[in-house]
Short mmCIF file of C-alpha atoms in Angstrom, two decimals:
data_model
loop_
_atom_site.label_atom_id
_atom_site.label_comp_id
_atom_site.label_asym_id
_atom_site.label_seq_id
_atom_site.Cartn_x
_atom_site.Cartn_y
_atom_site.Cartn_z
CA UNK A 1 66.54 56.09 72.89
CA UNK A 2 67.56 56.89 76.42
CA UNK A 3 71.22 56.54 75.54
CA UNK A 4 70.97 58.97 72.64
CA UNK A 5 69.37 61.57 74.87
CA UNK A 6 72.23 61.27 77.34
CA UNK A 7 74.80 61.84 74.62
CA UNK A 8 72.96 64.95 73.55
CA UNK A 9 72.57 66.11 77.11
CA UNK A 10 76.26 65.56 77.83
CA UNK A 11 77.18 67.56 74.76
CA UNK A 12 74.82 70.39 75.70
CA UNK A 13 76.09 70.26 79.27
CA UNK A 14 79.62 71.04 78.11
CA UNK A 15 78.52 73.60 75.57
CA UNK A 16 76.22 75.66 77.79
CA UNK A 17 75.18 74.40 81.21
CA UNK A 18 78.67 73.74 82.52
CA UNK A 19 80.50 75.96 80.07
CA UNK A 20 84.19 75.62 81.02
CA UNK A 21 84.89 79.35 80.76
CA UNK A 22 81.82 80.92 82.31
CA UNK A 23 80.59 78.27 84.72
CA UNK A 24 83.49 76.02 85.66
CA UNK A 25 86.03 78.83 85.21
CA UNK A 26 88.69 76.43 84.05
CA UNK A 27 91.51 77.02 81.60
CA UNK A 28 91.79 80.67 82.55
CA UNK A 29 95.43 80.84 81.42
CA UNK A 30 94.80 80.65 77.65
CA UNK A 31 91.44 82.39 78.14
CA UNK A 32 93.22 85.52 79.31
CA UNK A 33 96.52 85.03 77.54
CA UNK A 34 95.77 84.55 73.86
CA UNK A 35 92.39 86.22 73.40
CA UNK A 36 93.71 89.43 71.89
CA UNK A 37 92.37 88.64 68.41
CA UNK A 38 89.44 86.52 67.28
CA UNK A 39 91.47 84.12 65.13
CA UNK A 40 93.71 83.32 68.11
CA UNK A 41 90.61 82.32 70.02
CA UNK A 42 89.39 80.00 67.26
CA UNK A 43 92.73 78.23 66.77
CA UNK A 44 93.42 77.97 70.48
CA UNK A 45 89.93 76.61 71.02
CA UNK A 46 90.12 74.08 68.21
CA UNK A 47 93.55 72.84 69.32
CA UNK A 48 92.21 72.38 72.84
CA UNK A 49 89.06 70.69 71.52
CA UNK A 50 91.10 68.17 69.56
CA UNK A 51 93.20 67.28 72.60
CA UNK A 52 90.13 67.18 74.82
CA UNK A 53 88.14 64.88 72.53
CA UNK A 54 91.04 62.48 71.95
CA UNK A 55 92.21 62.34 75.55
CA UNK A 56 88.66 61.93 76.83
CA UNK A 57 88.09 59.06 74.41
CA UNK A 58 91.33 57.25 75.19
CA UNK A 59 91.16 57.74 78.93
CA UNK A 60 87.60 56.47 78.88
CA UNK A 61 88.66 53.41 76.88
CA UNK A 62 91.58 52.77 79.22
CA UNK A 63 89.68 53.57 82.41
CA UNK A 64 89.44 49.95 83.52
CA UNK A 65 93.14 49.19 83.06
CA UNK A 66 94.63 52.39 84.49
CA UNK A 67 95.54 51.66 88.13
CA UNK A 68 93.98 54.20 90.45
CA UNK A 69 97.23 55.08 92.21
CA UNK A 70 99.09 56.17 89.08
CA UNK A 71 96.18 57.60 87.16
CA UNK A 72 97.50 61.17 86.99
CA UNK A 73 100.80 60.20 85.28
CA UNK A 74 98.79 58.01 82.91
CA UNK A 75 96.50 60.89 82.02
CA UNK A 76 99.50 63.13 81.47
CA UNK A 77 101.02 60.65 79.03
CA UNK A 78 97.79 60.41 77.04
CA UNK A 79 97.21 64.17 77.04
CA UNK A 80 100.83 65.05 76.29
CA UNK A 81 100.88 62.73 73.27
CA UNK A 82 97.95 64.54 71.69
CA UNK A 83 99.33 67.94 72.59
CA UNK A 84 102.60 67.03 70.87
CA UNK A 85 100.64 65.99 67.81
CA UNK A 86 98.76 69.30 67.71
CA UNK A 87 101.95 71.25 68.34
CA UNK A 88 103.90 69.55 65.55
CA UNK A 89 100.92 69.80 63.20
CA UNK A 90 100.64 73.54 63.80
CA UNK A 91 104.38 74.05 63.45
CA UNK A 92 104.27 72.28 60.09
CA UNK A 93 101.11 73.72 58.55
CA UNK A 94 100.40 77.01 60.29
CA UNK A 95 103.71 78.36 61.59
CA UNK A 96 102.42 81.94 61.82
CA UNK A 97 99.55 81.05 64.12
CA UNK A 98 101.83 78.76 66.11
CA UNK A 99 104.23 81.67 66.62
CA UNK A 100 101.39 83.88 67.90
CA UNK A 101 100.00 81.27 70.27
CA UNK A 102 103.54 80.42 71.36
CA UNK A 103 103.92 78.47 74.54
CA UNK A 104 100.16 78.30 75.06
CA UNK A 105 100.00 75.30 72.70
CA UNK A 106 102.42 73.07 74.67
CA UNK A 107 100.74 74.38 77.81
CA UNK A 108 97.51 72.63 76.80
CA UNK A 109 99.09 69.68 78.65
CA UNK A 110 98.38 71.39 81.93
CA UNK A 111 95.05 72.92 80.91
CA UNK A 112 92.64 72.41 83.79
CA UNK A 113 89.68 71.69 81.52
CA UNK A 114 91.34 68.59 80.10
CA UNK A 115 92.44 67.30 83.48
CA UNK A 116 89.12 68.05 85.08
CA UNK A 117 87.19 66.25 82.36
CA UNK A 118 89.58 63.28 82.41
CA UNK A 119 89.37 62.94 86.17
CA UNK A 120 85.71 63.71 86.76
CA UNK A 121 84.08 62.49 83.57
CA UNK A 122 86.10 60.30 81.20
CA UNK A 123 87.39 58.06 83.99
CA UNK A 124 83.83 57.25 85.08
CA UNK A 125 81.88 57.06 81.81
CA UNK A 126 81.83 55.08 78.61
CA UNK A 127 83.66 56.22 75.46
CA UNK A 128 80.58 57.54 73.65
CA UNK A 129 79.68 59.81 76.56
CA UNK A 130 83.31 60.86 77.03
CA UNK A 131 83.45 61.76 73.36
CA UNK A 132 80.30 63.86 73.60
CA UNK A 133 81.59 65.52 76.74
CA UNK A 134 84.94 66.34 75.14
CA UNK A 135 83.26 67.77 72.06
CA UNK A 136 80.76 69.82 74.08
CA UNK A 137 83.34 71.17 76.50
CA UNK A 138 85.81 71.86 73.70
CA UNK A 139 83.32 73.71 71.53
CA UNK A 140 81.96 75.55 74.57
CA UNK A 141 85.50 76.67 75.33
CA UNK A 142 86.14 77.62 71.69
CA UNK A 143 82.97 79.68 71.37
CA UNK A 144 83.51 81.43 74.70
CA UNK A 145 87.09 82.44 74.08
CA UNK A 146 86.37 83.45 70.49
CA UNK A 147 83.61 85.80 71.68
CA UNK A 148 85.93 87.16 74.34
CA UNK A 149 88.71 87.59 71.79
CA UNK A 150 86.42 89.24 69.24
CA UNK A 151 85.24 91.81 71.80
CA UNK A 152 88.80 92.54 72.87
CA UNK A 153 89.93 92.80 69.26
CA UNK A 154 87.16 95.23 68.28
CA UNK A 155 87.70 97.55 71.23
CA UNK A 156 91.43 97.08 71.57
CA UNK A 157 92.53 97.32 67.95
CA UNK A 158 89.43 98.31 65.98
CA UNK A 159 89.41 95.09 63.96
CA UNK A 160 87.14 92.08 63.58
CA UNK A 161 88.85 88.84 62.59
CA UNK A 162 91.77 90.93 61.38
CA UNK A 163 89.69 93.25 59.18
CA UNK A 164 89.55 96.97 59.83
CA UNK A 165 85.93 97.74 60.63
CA UNK A 166 86.11 101.05 62.43
CA UNK A 167 87.93 103.65 60.34
CA UNK A 168 89.09 106.63 62.37
CA UNK A 169 88.66 104.80 65.65
CA UNK A 170 91.37 105.29 68.25
CA UNK A 171 91.87 101.78 69.65
CA UNK A 172 91.71 101.38 73.40
CA UNK A 173 95.05 99.65 73.74
CA UNK A 174 94.49 98.38 77.27
CA UNK A 175 91.87 95.93 75.97
CA UNK A 176 94.53 93.91 74.17
CA UNK A 177 96.70 93.93 77.30
CA UNK A 178 96.23 91.75 80.37
CA UNK A 179 93.89 94.08 82.33
CA UNK A 180 91.59 94.21 79.31
CA UNK A 181 91.31 90.42 79.42
CA UNK A 182 90.23 90.44 83.05
CA UNK A 183 87.80 93.30 82.53
CA UNK A 184 86.16 91.74 79.47
CA UNK A 185 85.96 88.30 81.08
CA UNK A 186 84.41 89.80 84.21
CA UNK A 187 81.79 91.75 82.30
CA UNK A 188 80.94 88.77 80.08
CA UNK A 189 80.55 86.62 83.17
CA UNK A 190 78.14 89.15 84.66
CA UNK A 191 76.05 89.06 81.49
CA UNK A 192 76.11 85.27 81.18
CA UNK A 193 75.11 84.80 84.81
CA UNK A 194 72.34 87.38 84.50
CA UNK A 195 71.02 85.64 81.38
CA UNK A 196 71.13 82.25 83.10
CA UNK A 197 69.28 83.60 86.11
CA UNK A 198 66.62 85.13 83.90
CA UNK A 199 66.14 81.83 82.05
CA UNK A 200 65.84 79.79 85.24
CA UNK A 201 63.36 82.27 86.65
CA UNK A 202 61.27 82.17 83.50
CA UNK A 203 61.30 78.37 83.49
CA UNK A 204 60.22 78.23 87.12
CA UNK A 205 57.42 80.68 86.40
CA UNK A 206 56.28 78.60 83.43
CA UNK A 207 56.30 75.43 85.51
CA UNK A 208 54.23 77.15 88.16
CA UNK A 209 51.76 78.36 85.57
CA UNK A 210 51.51 74.86 84.10
CA UNK A 211 50.93 73.38 87.55
CA UNK B 1 97.89 104.47 119.65
CA UNK B 2 94.93 103.62 117.46
CA UNK B 3 92.25 105.80 118.93
CA UNK B 4 90.12 106.07 115.85
CA UNK B 5 88.60 102.63 116.30
CA UNK B 6 87.96 102.88 120.03
CA UNK B 7 84.65 101.50 121.27
CA UNK B 8 83.14 103.51 124.11
CA UNK B 9 79.84 103.41 125.99
CA UNK B 10 77.23 106.09 125.34
CA UNK B 11 76.58 109.02 125.45
CA UNK B 12 78.23 109.78 122.13
CA UNK B 13 78.94 113.08 120.52
CA UNK B 14 77.40 113.11 117.09
CA UNK B 15 79.56 114.80 114.48
CA UNK B 16 76.94 115.35 111.82
CA UNK B 17 79.40 114.19 109.17
CA UNK B 18 77.63 112.63 106.22
CA UNK B 19 78.93 111.37 102.92
CA UNK B 20 77.40 114.36 101.26
CA UNK B 21 78.98 116.81 103.70
CA UNK B 22 82.44 115.26 103.35
CA UNK B 23 82.23 115.13 99.58
CA UNK B 24 81.13 118.76 99.44
CA UNK B 25 84.14 119.65 101.56
CA UNK B 26 86.42 117.80 99.14
CA UNK B 27 84.82 119.66 96.24
CA UNK B 28 85.46 122.98 97.98
CA UNK B 29 89.05 121.93 98.57
CA UNK B 30 89.44 120.98 94.92
CA UNK B 31 87.98 124.26 93.68
CA UNK B 32 91.18 126.38 93.86
CA UNK B 33 93.06 123.89 91.69
CA UNK B 34 90.19 123.93 89.19
CA UNK B 35 90.17 127.72 89.02
CA UNK B 36 93.94 127.71 88.65
CA UNK B 37 93.72 125.25 85.78
CA UNK B 38 91.26 127.42 83.89
CA UNK B 39 93.54 130.42 84.37
CA UNK B 40 96.59 128.42 83.32
CA UNK B 41 95.21 126.40 80.42
CA UNK B 42 92.19 128.42 79.29
CA UNK B 43 88.61 127.50 78.57
CA UNK B 44 89.22 123.96 77.38
CA UNK B 45 90.23 122.99 80.90
CA UNK B 46 86.80 124.13 82.10
CA UNK B 47 85.13 122.07 79.38
CA UNK B 48 87.01 118.94 80.42
CA UNK B 49 86.15 119.46 84.08
CA UNK B 50 82.47 119.98 83.24
CA UNK B 51 82.33 116.94 80.96
CA UNK B 52 83.98 114.72 83.57
CA UNK B 53 81.69 115.79 86.39
CA UNK B 54 78.53 115.54 84.28
CA UNK B 55 79.42 112.14 82.82
CA UNK B 56 80.31 110.73 86.24
CA UNK B 57 77.08 111.85 87.90
CA UNK B 58 74.98 110.81 84.92
CA UNK B 59 76.61 107.36 84.71
CA UNK B 60 75.99 106.78 88.39
CA UNK B 61 72.37 107.92 88.11
CA UNK B 62 71.61 105.83 85.04
CA UNK B 63 73.27 102.71 86.43
CA UNK B 64 71.48 102.92 89.77
CA UNK B 65 68.18 103.59 88.01
CA UNK B 66 68.62 100.63 85.65
CA UNK B 67 69.66 98.27 88.43
CA UNK B 68 66.74 99.35 90.65
CA UNK B 69 69.15 100.50 93.33
CA UNK B 70 68.73 103.41 95.69
CA UNK B 71 69.92 106.39 93.68
CA UNK B 72 72.85 107.94 95.52
CA UNK B 73 74.09 109.97 92.57
CA UNK B 74 73.28 113.12 94.51
CA UNK B 75 75.78 112.45 97.29
CA UNK B 76 78.55 114.41 95.53
CA UNK B 77 80.95 111.47 95.51
CA UNK B 78 80.61 111.16 91.75
CA UNK B 79 81.35 114.87 91.49
CA UNK B 80 84.60 114.32 93.40
CA UNK B 81 85.52 111.42 91.14
CA UNK B 82 84.78 113.55 88.09
CA UNK B 83 86.88 116.45 89.36
CA UNK B 84 89.80 114.22 90.25
CA UNK B 85 89.68 112.48 86.89
CA UNK B 86 89.51 115.81 85.06
CA UNK B 87 92.55 117.04 86.97
CA UNK B 88 94.45 114.04 85.61
CA UNK B 89 93.80 114.76 81.94
CA UNK B 90 95.88 117.12 79.80
CA UNK B 91 93.96 120.31 79.03
CA UNK B 92 93.97 119.83 75.26
CA UNK B 93 92.71 116.23 75.20
CA UNK B 94 89.84 115.47 72.79
CA UNK B 95 86.44 115.50 74.44
CA UNK B 96 85.84 111.73 74.28
CA UNK B 97 88.79 111.10 76.60
CA UNK B 98 87.03 112.48 79.72
CA UNK B 99 83.79 110.72 78.70
CA UNK B 100 85.39 107.29 78.35
CA UNK B 101 87.38 107.83 81.54
CA UNK B 102 84.35 108.90 83.57
CA UNK B 103 82.19 105.99 82.44
CA UNK B 104 85.02 103.58 83.23
CA UNK B 105 85.63 105.12 86.65
CA UNK B 106 82.00 105.06 87.77
CA UNK B 107 80.64 102.01 85.98
CA UNK B 108 83.47 99.51 86.16
CA UNK B 109 85.62 100.60 89.08
CA UNK B 110 82.93 101.90 91.41
CA UNK B 111 79.45 100.51 90.68
CA UNK B 112 80.33 97.00 89.56
CA UNK B 113 82.17 96.47 92.83
CA UNK B 114 79.22 97.65 94.90
CA UNK B 115 79.16 101.43 94.69
CA UNK B 116 80.44 103.98 97.15
CA UNK B 117 82.70 102.55 99.84
CA UNK B 118 83.05 99.15 98.18
CA UNK B 119 85.50 99.94 95.41
CA UNK B 120 88.96 98.53 96.07
CA UNK B 121 90.81 101.04 93.92
CA UNK B 122 90.40 104.76 93.54
CA UNK B 123 87.98 105.17 90.59
CA UNK B 124 89.50 108.38 89.23
CA UNK B 125 93.05 107.03 89.44
CA UNK B 126 92.14 103.71 87.85
CA UNK B 127 90.41 105.51 85.01
CA UNK B 128 93.46 107.68 84.56
CA UNK B 129 95.69 104.61 84.43
CA UNK B 130 93.40 103.01 81.83
CA UNK B 131 93.40 106.16 79.70
CA UNK B 132 97.14 106.49 80.13
CA UNK B 133 97.89 102.94 79.04
CA UNK B 134 95.34 103.02 76.21
CA UNK B 135 96.01 106.37 74.62
CA UNK B 136 99.41 107.29 75.98
CA UNK B 137 100.22 109.71 73.17
CA UNK B 138 97.13 111.81 73.98
CA UNK B 139 97.54 111.48 77.73
CA UNK B 140 101.17 112.61 77.69
CA UNK B 141 100.76 115.50 75.24
CA UNK B 142 101.02 118.13 77.95
CA UNK B 143 100.25 121.62 76.64
CA UNK B 144 102.14 124.74 77.63
CA UNK B 145 100.30 127.16 79.87
CA UNK B 146 98.95 130.42 78.45
CA UNK B 147 101.85 132.25 80.09
CA UNK B 148 104.51 130.20 78.32
CA UNK B 149 105.81 130.80 74.80
CA UNK B 150 103.45 129.32 72.25
CA UNK B 151 100.50 129.09 74.62
CA UNK B 152 98.13 126.19 75.09
CA UNK B 153 98.16 125.15 71.45
CA UNK B 154 101.76 123.97 71.64
CA UNK B 155 102.71 120.72 73.24
CA UNK B 156 105.44 121.08 75.80
CA UNK B 157 108.79 119.66 74.77
CA UNK B 158 109.82 118.59 78.23
CA UNK B 159 107.92 118.41 81.47
CA UNK B 160 109.66 119.56 84.65
CA UNK B 161 109.83 115.93 85.76
CA UNK B 162 111.64 114.85 82.62
CA UNK B 163 114.13 117.70 83.04
CA UNK B 164 114.65 116.87 86.70
CA UNK B 165 115.04 113.19 85.86
CA UNK B 166 117.94 114.13 83.60
CA UNK B 167 119.57 116.07 86.41
CA UNK B 168 119.02 113.16 88.76
CA UNK B 169 120.71 110.67 86.45
CA UNK B 170 123.48 113.16 85.69
CA UNK B 171 122.76 113.53 81.97
CA UNK B 172 124.92 115.98 80.05
CA UNK B 173 123.65 119.54 79.67
CA UNK B 174 120.90 119.11 82.25
CA UNK B 175 120.67 121.78 84.86
CA UNK B 176 118.41 122.53 87.78
CA UNK B 177 118.04 126.10 86.50
CA UNK B 178 115.87 124.80 83.62
CA UNK B 179 113.01 124.43 86.05
CA UNK B 180 111.92 127.50 87.97
CA UNK B 181 110.82 126.96 91.54
CA UNK B 182 108.18 129.71 91.45
CA UNK B 183 106.79 128.38 88.17
CA UNK B 184 106.45 124.93 89.71
CA UNK B 185 104.76 126.26 92.81
CA UNK B 186 102.29 128.49 91.00
CA UNK B 187 101.63 126.01 88.23
CA UNK B 188 103.23 127.71 85.25
CA UNK B 189 104.59 124.41 83.94
CA UNK B 190 103.50 121.60 81.65
CA UNK B 191 101.37 118.82 83.09
CA UNK B 192 97.85 117.46 83.38
CA UNK B 193 95.39 120.19 84.12
CA UNK B 194 94.90 119.97 87.87
CA UNK B 195 98.34 118.96 89.06
CA UNK B 196 100.41 121.96 88.09
CA UNK B 197 99.34 124.59 90.61
CA UNK B 198 100.80 123.31 93.90
CA UNK B 199 99.73 126.43 95.77
CA UNK B 200 96.06 125.70 95.07
CA UNK B 201 96.44 122.02 95.94
CA UNK B 202 98.18 122.75 99.23
CA UNK B 203 95.50 125.33 100.13
CA UNK B 204 92.87 122.67 99.46
CA UNK B 205 94.80 120.20 101.59
CA UNK B 206 94.97 122.62 104.49
CA UNK B 207 91.22 123.20 104.24
CA UNK B 208 90.53 119.46 104.33
CA UNK B 209 92.86 119.06 107.27
CA UNK B 210 91.19 121.87 109.24
CA UNK B 211 87.75 120.42 108.45
CA UNK B 212 89.10 117.05 109.65
CA UNK B 213 88.12 115.41 106.39
CA UNK B 214 91.54 113.92 105.85
CA UNK B 215 94.12 112.60 108.24
CA UNK B 216 97.61 114.13 108.06
CA UNK B 217 99.37 110.78 108.14
CA UNK B 218 99.00 109.63 104.54
CA UNK B 219 99.97 112.86 102.76
CA UNK B 220 102.74 113.77 105.18
CA UNK B 221 104.26 110.28 105.16
CA UNK B 222 104.03 110.03 101.39
CA UNK B 223 105.59 113.42 100.67
CA UNK B 224 108.10 112.95 103.51
CA UNK B 225 109.24 109.59 102.17
CA UNK B 226 109.78 111.01 98.69
CA UNK B 227 111.75 113.90 100.19
CA UNK B 228 113.94 111.61 102.28
CA UNK B 229 114.62 109.28 99.35
CA UNK B 230 115.62 112.14 97.05
CA UNK B 231 117.81 113.74 99.73
CA UNK B 232 119.59 110.46 100.36
CA UNK B 233 120.12 109.51 96.74
CA UNK B 234 121.07 112.96 95.42
CA UNK B 235 123.71 113.64 98.07
CA UNK B 236 121.50 116.00 100.08
CA UNK B 237 120.71 118.24 97.12
CA UNK B 238 117.95 120.31 98.69
CA UNK B 239 117.08 122.22 95.53
CA UNK B 240 116.57 119.07 93.46
CA UNK B 241 114.53 117.50 96.25
CA UNK B 242 112.26 120.51 96.61
CA UNK B 243 111.71 120.71 92.88
CA UNK B 244 110.94 117.01 92.69
CA UNK B 245 108.36 117.42 95.45
CA UNK B 246 106.69 120.21 93.53
CA UNK B 247 106.62 118.45 90.15
CA UNK B 248 104.30 115.89 88.67
CA UNK B 249 101.24 114.56 90.43
CA UNK B 250 102.72 114.08 93.89
CA UNK B 251 100.78 116.86 95.65
CA UNK B 252 97.48 116.05 93.92
CA UNK B 253 97.97 112.35 94.58
CA UNK B 254 99.12 112.64 98.18
CA UNK B 255 96.44 115.09 99.29
CA UNK B 256 93.39 114.02 97.29
CA UNK B 257 93.90 110.53 95.90
CA UNK B 258 95.80 108.57 98.52
CA UNK B 259 93.45 109.79 101.26
CA UNK B 260 90.32 108.26 99.66
CA UNK B 261 88.44 106.58 102.53
CA UNK B 262 87.39 103.41 100.75
CA UNK B 263 90.82 102.54 99.42
CA UNK B 264 93.20 103.48 102.23
CA UNK B 265 93.79 101.80 105.60
CA UNK B 266 91.63 102.65 108.61
CA UNK B 267 94.18 102.44 111.40
CA UNK B 268 96.72 105.15 112.19
CA UNK B 269 99.69 102.82 111.90
CA UNK B 270 98.24 101.45 108.69
CA UNK B 271 97.98 104.94 107.25
CA UNK B 272 101.64 105.57 108.04
CA UNK B 273 102.62 102.33 106.32
CA UNK B 274 100.37 103.23 103.38
CA UNK B 275 101.88 106.70 103.02
CA UNK B 276 105.46 105.47 103.26
CA UNK B 277 104.69 102.71 100.75
CA UNK B 278 103.20 105.19 98.28
CA UNK B 279 106.22 107.46 98.66
CA UNK B 280 108.73 104.65 98.20
CA UNK B 281 106.99 103.26 95.11
CA UNK B 282 106.65 106.72 93.61
CA UNK B 283 110.35 107.36 94.13
CA UNK B 284 111.33 104.01 92.64
CA UNK B 285 109.13 104.51 89.55
CA UNK B 286 110.27 108.10 89.02
CA UNK B 287 113.93 107.40 89.54
CA UNK B 288 114.41 103.98 87.97
CA UNK B 289 111.43 102.93 85.83
CA UNK B 290 110.62 103.84 82.25
CA UNK B 291 107.71 106.14 83.13
CA UNK B 292 108.68 109.65 84.23
CA UNK B 293 105.89 109.79 86.82
CA UNK B 294 104.66 107.00 89.04
CA UNK B 295 102.23 108.69 91.37
CA UNK B 296 99.09 107.02 90.10
CA UNK B 297 100.63 103.56 89.86
CA UNK B 298 102.17 103.89 93.33
CA UNK B 299 98.83 104.81 94.89
CA UNK B 300 96.93 102.13 92.97
CA UNK B 301 99.39 99.50 94.12
CA UNK B 302 99.02 100.57 97.74
CA UNK B 303 95.20 100.68 97.28
CA UNK B 304 95.34 96.98 96.55
CA UNK B 305 97.52 96.41 99.61
CA UNK B 306 95.36 98.38 102.02
CA UNK B 307 93.06 95.51 103.13
CA UNK B 308 96.19 93.57 104.04
CA UNK B 309 97.65 96.54 105.89
CA UNK B 310 94.36 96.95 107.76
CA UNK B 311 94.37 93.32 108.76
CA UNK B 312 97.97 93.50 109.86
CA UNK B 313 97.52 96.61 111.98
CA UNK B 314 94.09 95.78 113.40
CA UNK B 315 93.96 96.87 117.04
CA UNK B 316 93.59 94.19 119.68
CA UNK B 317 90.25 94.39 121.47
CA UNK B 318 90.52 95.64 125.06
CA UNK B 319 91.17 92.80 127.47
CA UNK B 320 92.40 90.36 124.85
CA UNK B 321 95.75 88.77 125.66
CA UNK B 322 98.24 88.36 122.86
CA UNK B 323 98.94 84.73 122.12
CA UNK B 324 102.58 83.78 122.51
CA UNK B 325 104.36 80.90 120.87
#
């Protein structure tokens, strides 16, 4: 029973509590770079999730045999293998999306989220927890950047998942450019932090009332 | 050299300068250019100015109300932002352009960074840059003035800056005579609504200088640097240089935008560096980049540098010995 709760908690931790985009602020490069359209966000997120889950699992399994002094090169080999798989898979089956995401797919190798989770979580925990962590973090990342991308797409090109939704709207082109990424991310972070603060305050108040 | 940060024992002379007072002075100084724009571009210019000012003040009021902050919307600083933003919009822009720009300037550039005095870039200029990058076709559709053939309803074929740029690069058929010096000075030329009448802008600048609201260093260094660069690169062509100085947003930017307190250096040496930097960047963008005018981008870039300039030129406290080696 206790173990199951921890798996759930680890998953939730990655998804919300320690959301890689809004709390840990990791993987900012793809977060700002590819989030110009909602589909980009989904594919980028899923590709990262796959690599994250697999590398977390394997690094966790290998954690007792990887010598401490050469652990970073070992992680890179594990991560790079999965990134190559994703890259070749996308080139074969979705060349259009691969062309849009461009070098951001091979760059998953150096994505901070994956390294951070390998170093601080997978290397210290069992495979089932590492799996849950990878899935939670990956989906947290996917949801965050898809929201970010959807907002930028609506304001910056008047579309939602590629469909025209605002006829006669003059798109605010800066939102699909780099400054728009920073502005949207900043504003979303304000809102997420405000929401978190409100929740913590409410919980504290409830606890006080219960006590 | 840097007297403006001197610390002295009391008694002190109190100047009575308040934010409100200074901002009212800036508004007075901006008034001639506003009147000129209404004369030059007609009633729509007045509408844009009014919309900008109202939206700016209202945004500031609503935000401060919602966030339970002390409401400082009455300190006239939002009015200044609104005026400056309006002066950076072409007179025939659709009405949502000034609204979007004003909300962006006040909400995102000013209030989210902590309100008056805490913004790291000039709100009006940043909003202009955002509008310019987002809707460049609207923001560069400069109308003719009412005194030119076709009137305000026609979009100008070439701005003075574009014509001068052709002369500068030695394009065929380009001549300095295409641009009249008196037209440039009085504002009878295409451009955004507040930048064309240099006479009004310079009058406003002189007023601010007499009222000691602005320091001479930033505008003089900025305009001086542009002049020197054009003289040097055009083989001492005084006519071209003078016309370049009087075109585009240089006067508006140098007098009213670059001198913004919150986003320019505090020390005298820093202000000189800031002004020269703005001038150099403006020259480089005008002469060699793909945009015809670089005033706003030059000032924004130096805005970002000004904390560094301040740190670099910070005066040594009295009695402190410089560390060697």
